[in-house]
Amino acid sequence: MTIDEQLAFLKKGTVDLIREDDLRAKLERSQGTGRPLRVKLGLDPTAPDIHIGHTVVIRKLRAFQDLGHTVIFLVGDFTAMIGDPTGKSVTRPPLSRDEIAVNAETYKTQMFKLLDPEKTEVRFNSEWMDAFDASDFIRLTSRTTVKQILERDDFTKRMADEKPIALHELLYPLVQGYDSVALESDVEMGGTDQKFNMLMGRNLQREFEQEPQVILTMPLLEGLDGVQKMSKSLNNYIGIDELPDQMFGKVMSVSDALMWRYYELLTDTSIDEVNALKFKVESDAAHPRDMKVQLAKAIISDFHSAQAADKAEEEFNRRFVEKGVPEEVEEREIPSKVHRLAEILTSTGMAASKGEAKRLIEQGGVRVNGEKTTSVAAEFDIKPDAEFLLQVGKLNFLRVRGV
């Protein structure tokens, strides 16, 4: 690729690029010297599960790897004990070292589904921060001002609302910024919510007489509802460890408008190619459903395989186009007695609570042996060895047997 082609490849889907001229200069120097750029992503291992919304940044890291550069996956085991205040209106409780270690291992396993382990350095910021003594911290804090730290939106809002800010939270951007100095990073990646922290790294590199890193921020991906950001708590996510059938069905459920957003951020399809696909749909040369199938298979191929994607498509067609039942359905045993339907849904995990179970039933989202059941008062006398097929929504099936 030419430098212009590399820039176009790396800029796709980004929100901020600070600064493009700097990135161009770094790419040109790398090409001339053969020295790969050092591209950093820092993550506090505060939660062990990754959904495809998290992979927007990880895919961009892989783009750098594809161009021959080195990715540094920085585990913020030291900063996790502080707790990043980003987006928080209250002080976040720190994690223990044991919790951090467990979460970090899970992160690594999941990230290497997309990243090449041979081109990835895994580092922990405790390597250098644990060696800091009190005088080192004082010297580090002298590199910035209180005014600069308080310019961070989260702190400004909390001060305006007269909510407390713990002193250790003010150190978080400073420590994250110093990570870039310790690693001599050329580029730092992150979500838009990390922009302040990454700019701090750029400033500190100047203070330590290093060439400042380039900053690339990526957007927060909308969830399946197309409104709020993807989140497990909102149940609008696709987990990267989900079964291919589940992933396929969820992608097929997104709106046509959101589909193009997913194409841009979750696949290697170029902007020109995405626009060409859009034109096909708008000119009736292609059906949106076919484009969605192509998207679903691309996502599944990344986290499973092309064969798994083909099988998921066949299963989806059998279940929903041909109105069939999945070949493999999970089975669950329940005690032999009279059960209310809402009780069965909650005890088997098909609904998170009795309130949710009642809503699902009343809204017509529950079928028993293929028959829609809308009565919350419905009861079933479960006999030993008797079984029935329970369906919630379009995607969730469970075979229930009495014991």
XYZ file of C-alpha atoms in Angstrom:
403
model
C 0.000 0.000 0.000
C 1.064 3.583 -0.584
C 1.119 5.921 2.413
C -2.136 7.523 1.206
C -3.759 4.078 0.985
C -2.490 3.187 4.448
C -3.936 6.406 5.882
C -7.324 5.757 4.260
C -7.259 2.180 5.616
C -6.419 3.313 9.142
C -8.789 6.306 9.214
C -11.900 4.268 8.344
C -14.503 4.603 11.085
C -12.381 6.835 13.338
C -13.793 9.811 15.247
C -10.559 11.654 16.109
C -7.131 11.500 14.482
C -4.665 13.722 16.325
C -2.810 14.562 14.154
C -3.012 13.177 10.622
C 0.228 14.894 9.554
C 2.002 13.246 12.497
C 0.676 9.813 11.535
C 1.749 10.323 7.936
C 5.266 11.249 9.093
C 5.468 8.210 11.367
C 4.275 5.862 8.600
C 6.777 7.316 6.139
C 9.629 6.957 8.631
C 8.564 3.387 9.449
C 8.493 2.493 5.778
C 11.923 4.023 5.242
C 13.640 2.476 8.283
C 11.767 -0.824 8.537
C 11.008 -0.077 12.196
C 7.389 -0.936 13.007
C 5.283 1.584 14.901
C 4.372 0.791 18.495
C 0.582 0.973 18.761
C -0.851 0.943 22.274
C -4.271 0.022 23.648
C -4.715 0.196 27.401
C -7.559 -1.670 29.097
C -8.399 -1.882 32.760
C -9.519 -5.495 33.291
C -12.628 -4.481 35.214
C -14.993 -6.882 33.416
C -13.935 -10.147 31.796
C -16.392 -10.419 28.902
C -15.988 -8.721 25.534
C -18.867 -8.071 23.140
C -18.496 -6.968 19.525
C -18.834 -3.324 20.561
C -15.438 -3.641 22.258
C -13.923 -5.083 19.083
C -14.296 -1.821 17.133
C -10.993 -0.669 18.644
C -9.442 -4.142 18.487
C -10.166 -4.381 14.745
C -8.274 -1.132 14.242
C -5.329 -2.620 16.112
C -5.424 -5.552 13.716
C -5.363 -3.084 10.816
C -2.041 -1.794 12.166
C -0.809 -5.374 12.539
C -1.772 -6.107 8.938
C 0.489 -3.215 7.922
C 3.377 -4.756 9.851
C 3.266 -2.738 13.071
C 3.518 -3.917 16.692
C 0.468 -3.803 18.942
C 0.913 -3.338 22.672
C -2.006 -4.658 24.708
C -1.466 -2.858 28.008
C -3.263 -4.392 30.967
C -3.877 -1.591 33.441
C -3.465 -3.718 36.533
C -2.087 -0.749 38.493
C -4.635 1.777 37.194
C -7.471 -0.705 37.791
C -6.737 -0.386 41.490
C -7.487 3.338 41.131
C -10.568 2.967 38.926
C -11.043 5.092 35.818
C -13.666 7.774 36.617
C -14.653 8.063 32.916
C -18.417 8.461 32.696
C -18.838 7.896 36.425
C -20.730 10.254 38.689
C -19.323 8.574 41.793
C -15.995 7.136 42.847
C -15.598 3.599 41.499
C -14.407 0.909 43.928
C -10.951 -0.479 43.048
C -10.335 -4.125 42.152
C -8.102 -6.567 43.991
C -4.968 -7.986 42.353
C -6.579 -11.450 42.141
C -9.676 -10.084 40.375
C -7.475 -8.173 37.956
C -5.361 -11.259 37.131
C -8.392 -13.415 36.360
C -10.022 -10.755 34.173
C -6.767 -10.043 32.326
C -6.368 -13.680 31.289
C -9.938 -13.756 29.968
C -9.338 -10.536 28.022
C -6.209 -11.964 26.399
C -7.991 -15.149 25.297
C -10.817 -13.156 23.719
C -8.638 -10.482 22.090
C -6.461 -13.057 20.358
C -9.479 -14.148 18.365
C -8.769 -11.022 16.299
C -5.155 -10.108 17.060
C -2.035 -12.004 16.013
C -0.315 -13.086 19.268
C 3.062 -13.086 17.462
C 2.708 -9.372 16.697
C 1.280 -8.423 20.103
C 3.150 -7.404 23.236
C 1.180 -7.966 26.431
C 2.367 -5.602 29.151
C 1.188 -4.622 32.641
C 1.613 -1.073 33.890
C 2.542 -2.383 37.328
C 5.917 -3.179 35.697
C 6.923 0.464 36.115
C 4.303 1.904 38.467
C 5.065 -0.549 41.290
C 8.634 0.750 41.180
C 7.486 4.339 41.777
C 8.149 5.713 45.240
C 6.630 8.836 46.796
C 9.263 11.136 45.314
C 8.693 9.676 41.818
C 4.983 10.437 42.110
C 5.676 13.985 43.220
C 7.975 14.527 40.239
C 5.327 13.086 37.910
C 2.587 15.336 39.291
C 4.836 18.349 38.680
C 4.474 17.702 34.929
C 0.874 18.925 34.835
C -1.438 21.374 36.608
C -4.603 21.039 38.644
C -6.375 23.205 36.070
C -5.454 20.788 33.272
C -6.730 17.782 35.237
C -10.004 19.479 36.180
C -10.714 20.276 32.526
C -11.810 16.655 32.182
C -15.585 16.597 31.598
C -16.299 13.996 34.282
C -14.619 16.081 36.966
C -16.193 19.339 35.785
C -19.691 17.822 35.973
C -19.142 16.337 39.394
C -17.831 19.621 40.769
C -20.826 21.471 39.316
C -23.143 18.909 40.942
C -21.205 19.206 44.208
C -20.349 15.509 44.127
C -17.103 14.341 45.705
C -13.946 13.588 43.725
C -11.433 11.436 45.540
C -7.842 12.644 45.306
C -6.617 9.330 43.897
C -8.980 9.752 40.917
C -7.112 12.874 39.862
C -4.022 10.703 39.473
C -5.643 8.321 36.981
C -5.113 10.390 33.781
C -1.570 11.123 34.890
C -0.703 7.449 35.416
C -2.346 6.386 32.138
C -0.479 9.161 30.364
C 2.825 8.013 31.839
C 2.197 4.528 30.384
C 2.771 6.059 26.940
C 6.104 7.430 28.146
C 7.185 4.082 29.622
C 6.248 2.223 26.421
C 7.472 4.945 24.036
C 4.247 4.490 22.073
C 3.893 5.952 18.587
C 0.107 5.620 18.450
C -2.529 5.187 21.140
C -5.973 3.804 20.416
C -9.134 4.062 22.472
C -12.797 4.925 22.603
C -13.966 8.529 22.484
C -14.391 8.410 26.273
C -10.599 8.004 26.616
C -9.614 11.095 24.625
C -8.617 13.176 27.668
C -6.397 10.421 29.082
C -4.691 9.869 25.716
C -4.045 13.593 25.280
C -2.398 13.518 28.699
C -0.043 10.834 27.373
C 0.785 13.016 24.372
C 1.576 15.956 26.685
C 3.698 13.879 29.053
C 5.748 12.481 26.171
C 6.674 16.063 25.269
C 7.600 16.699 28.922
C 9.923 13.682 28.814
C 11.380 14.794 25.470
C 9.741 12.024 23.436
C 7.991 12.446 20.107
C 4.268 12.727 20.998
C 2.047 9.820 20.111
C -0.735 9.990 17.555
C -4.223 9.526 18.992
C -6.943 7.553 17.256
C -10.380 7.391 18.876
C -13.128 5.029 17.785
C -16.879 5.482 18.282
C -18.982 3.632 20.835
C -21.022 1.115 18.847
C -24.808 1.250 19.045
C -26.474 -1.920 20.286
C -29.060 -4.045 18.522
C -31.746 -1.454 19.328
C -29.849 1.124 17.275
C -30.258 3.730 20.018
C -28.149 3.100 23.108
C -24.535 1.957 23.103
C -23.996 -1.792 23.081
C -24.108 -3.094 26.629
C -24.703 -6.379 28.388
C -26.736 -4.597 31.053
C -29.117 -3.340 28.338
C -29.258 -6.780 26.684
C -28.616 -5.208 23.255
C -25.277 -6.886 22.612
C -23.640 -9.681 20.611
C -21.049 -11.542 22.654
C -17.942 -12.730 20.834
C -18.197 -16.101 22.596
C -21.838 -16.646 21.602
C -22.771 -19.585 19.403
C -22.813 -18.893 15.638
C -26.585 -19.438 15.477
C -27.172 -16.832 18.171
C -24.849 -14.323 16.515
C -26.507 -14.848 13.135
C -29.999 -14.322 14.494
C -29.012 -11.163 16.355
C -27.353 -9.591 13.302
C -30.430 -10.394 11.205
C -32.559 -8.531 13.771
C -30.828 -5.140 13.355
C -32.392 -2.356 11.304
C -31.307 -1.746 7.718
C -29.820 1.625 8.729
C -27.768 0.120 11.571
C -26.534 -2.621 9.242
C -24.342 -0.126 7.362
C -22.864 1.153 10.617
C -21.918 -2.430 11.517
C -20.407 -2.959 8.071
C -18.192 0.075 8.599
C -17.023 -0.720 12.131
C -17.150 -4.529 12.365
C -15.779 -5.677 8.994
C -12.830 -4.962 6.732
C -15.182 -3.668 4.034
C -13.898 -0.320 2.745
C -16.081 2.793 2.742
C -16.234 2.667 -1.076
C -17.395 -0.949 -0.923
C -20.007 -0.123 1.737
C -21.318 2.728 -0.426
C -21.468 0.382 -3.420
C -23.539 -2.113 -1.404
C -25.850 0.699 -0.259
C -26.339 1.797 -3.870
C -27.287 -1.757 -4.854
C -29.987 -1.838 -2.182
C -31.276 1.659 -2.960
C -31.486 0.852 -6.671
C -33.286 -2.456 -5.950
C -30.388 -4.423 -7.406
C -30.009 -6.230 -4.076
C -32.260 -7.000 -1.113
C -31.317 -5.654 2.363
C -31.764 -9.165 3.777
C -28.996 -10.506 1.531
C -26.673 -7.741 2.699
C -27.494 -8.600 6.302
C -26.726 -12.271 5.685
C -23.350 -11.259 4.241
C -22.668 -9.101 7.316
C -23.646 -11.851 9.761
C -21.384 -14.371 8.036
C -18.450 -11.943 8.041
C -18.795 -11.372 11.794
C -19.191 -15.087 12.575
C -16.172 -15.958 10.413
C -13.997 -13.646 12.529
C -14.900 -15.309 15.814
C -15.619 -18.878 14.700
C -15.021 -19.920 11.078
C -16.411 -19.584 7.556
C -17.831 -23.104 7.868
C -19.635 -22.152 11.086
C -21.040 -19.076 9.310
C -22.397 -21.200 6.451
C -23.988 -23.618 8.902
C -25.537 -20.750 10.884
C -27.111 -19.411 7.696
C -28.560 -22.832 6.860
C -29.953 -23.198 10.367
C -31.445 -19.691 10.288
C -33.186 -20.421 6.993
C -34.521 -23.704 8.330
C -35.841 -22.108 11.515
C -37.286 -18.868 10.188
C -37.655 -19.109 6.449
C -38.890 -22.687 6.601
C -40.405 -22.181 10.086
C -38.500 -25.134 11.560
C -37.152 -25.882 15.014
C -33.386 -25.924 15.693
C -31.681 -29.294 15.332
C -30.039 -28.876 18.710
C -32.161 -27.543 21.566
C -30.942 -27.228 25.146
C -32.837 -29.398 27.627
C -33.750 -28.572 31.219
C -35.428 -30.697 33.898
C -37.996 -29.299 36.334
C -39.869 -30.932 39.245
C -43.044 -32.843 38.363
C -45.920 -30.724 39.647
C -48.270 -27.960 38.530
C -46.298 -24.897 37.392
C -47.399 -21.473 36.256
C -45.862 -20.523 32.912
C -44.145 -17.435 34.376
C -42.556 -19.635 37.041
C -41.202 -22.011 34.372
C -39.707 -19.128 32.412
C -37.852 -17.722 35.416
C -36.726 -21.074 36.882
C -35.252 -22.157 33.531
C -33.569 -18.810 32.880
C -35.715 -17.976 29.856
C -36.724 -14.777 31.666
C -34.651 -12.758 34.123
C -37.530 -12.116 36.537
C -41.203 -12.852 37.070
C -42.003 -9.324 35.911
C -40.167 -9.890 32.645
C -41.833 -13.315 32.259
C -45.279 -11.757 32.606
C -44.464 -9.062 30.050
C -43.205 -11.649 27.565
C -46.355 -13.727 27.969
C -48.734 -10.759 27.693
C -46.931 -9.458 24.606
C -47.289 -12.785 22.810
C -43.596 -13.629 22.901
C -43.978 -17.104 24.426
C -44.953 -20.333 22.673
C -45.459 -23.782 24.151
C -45.161 -26.593 21.602
C -45.542 -24.004 18.862
C -48.738 -22.476 20.281
C -48.702 -18.855 21.429
C -49.707 -18.515 25.094
C -50.787 -15.059 26.323
C -52.382 -15.929 29.666
C -50.244 -15.064 32.659
C -52.396 -17.422 34.735
C -51.712 -20.402 32.455
C -50.732 -23.535 34.398
C -49.074 -26.750 33.265
C -49.289 -30.071 35.110
C -45.808 -31.471 34.497
C -45.695 -35.273 34.774
C -42.533 -37.369 35.143
C -40.741 -37.816 31.781
C -43.286 -35.553 30.034
C -41.640 -32.939 27.852
C -42.601 -29.858 25.857
C -40.887 -27.253 23.690
C -40.700 -23.762 25.133
C -39.961 -20.819 22.815
C -39.328 -17.194 23.822
C -39.118 -14.686 20.993
C -37.683 -15.842 17.694
C -34.338 -17.137 18.871
C -34.649 -18.893 22.241
C -35.778 -22.526 22.443
C -35.712 -24.862 25.416
C -36.929 -28.445 25.798
C -38.391 -28.902 29.283
C -38.790 -32.337 30.887
C -40.456 -33.319 34.145
C -38.572 -35.349 36.755
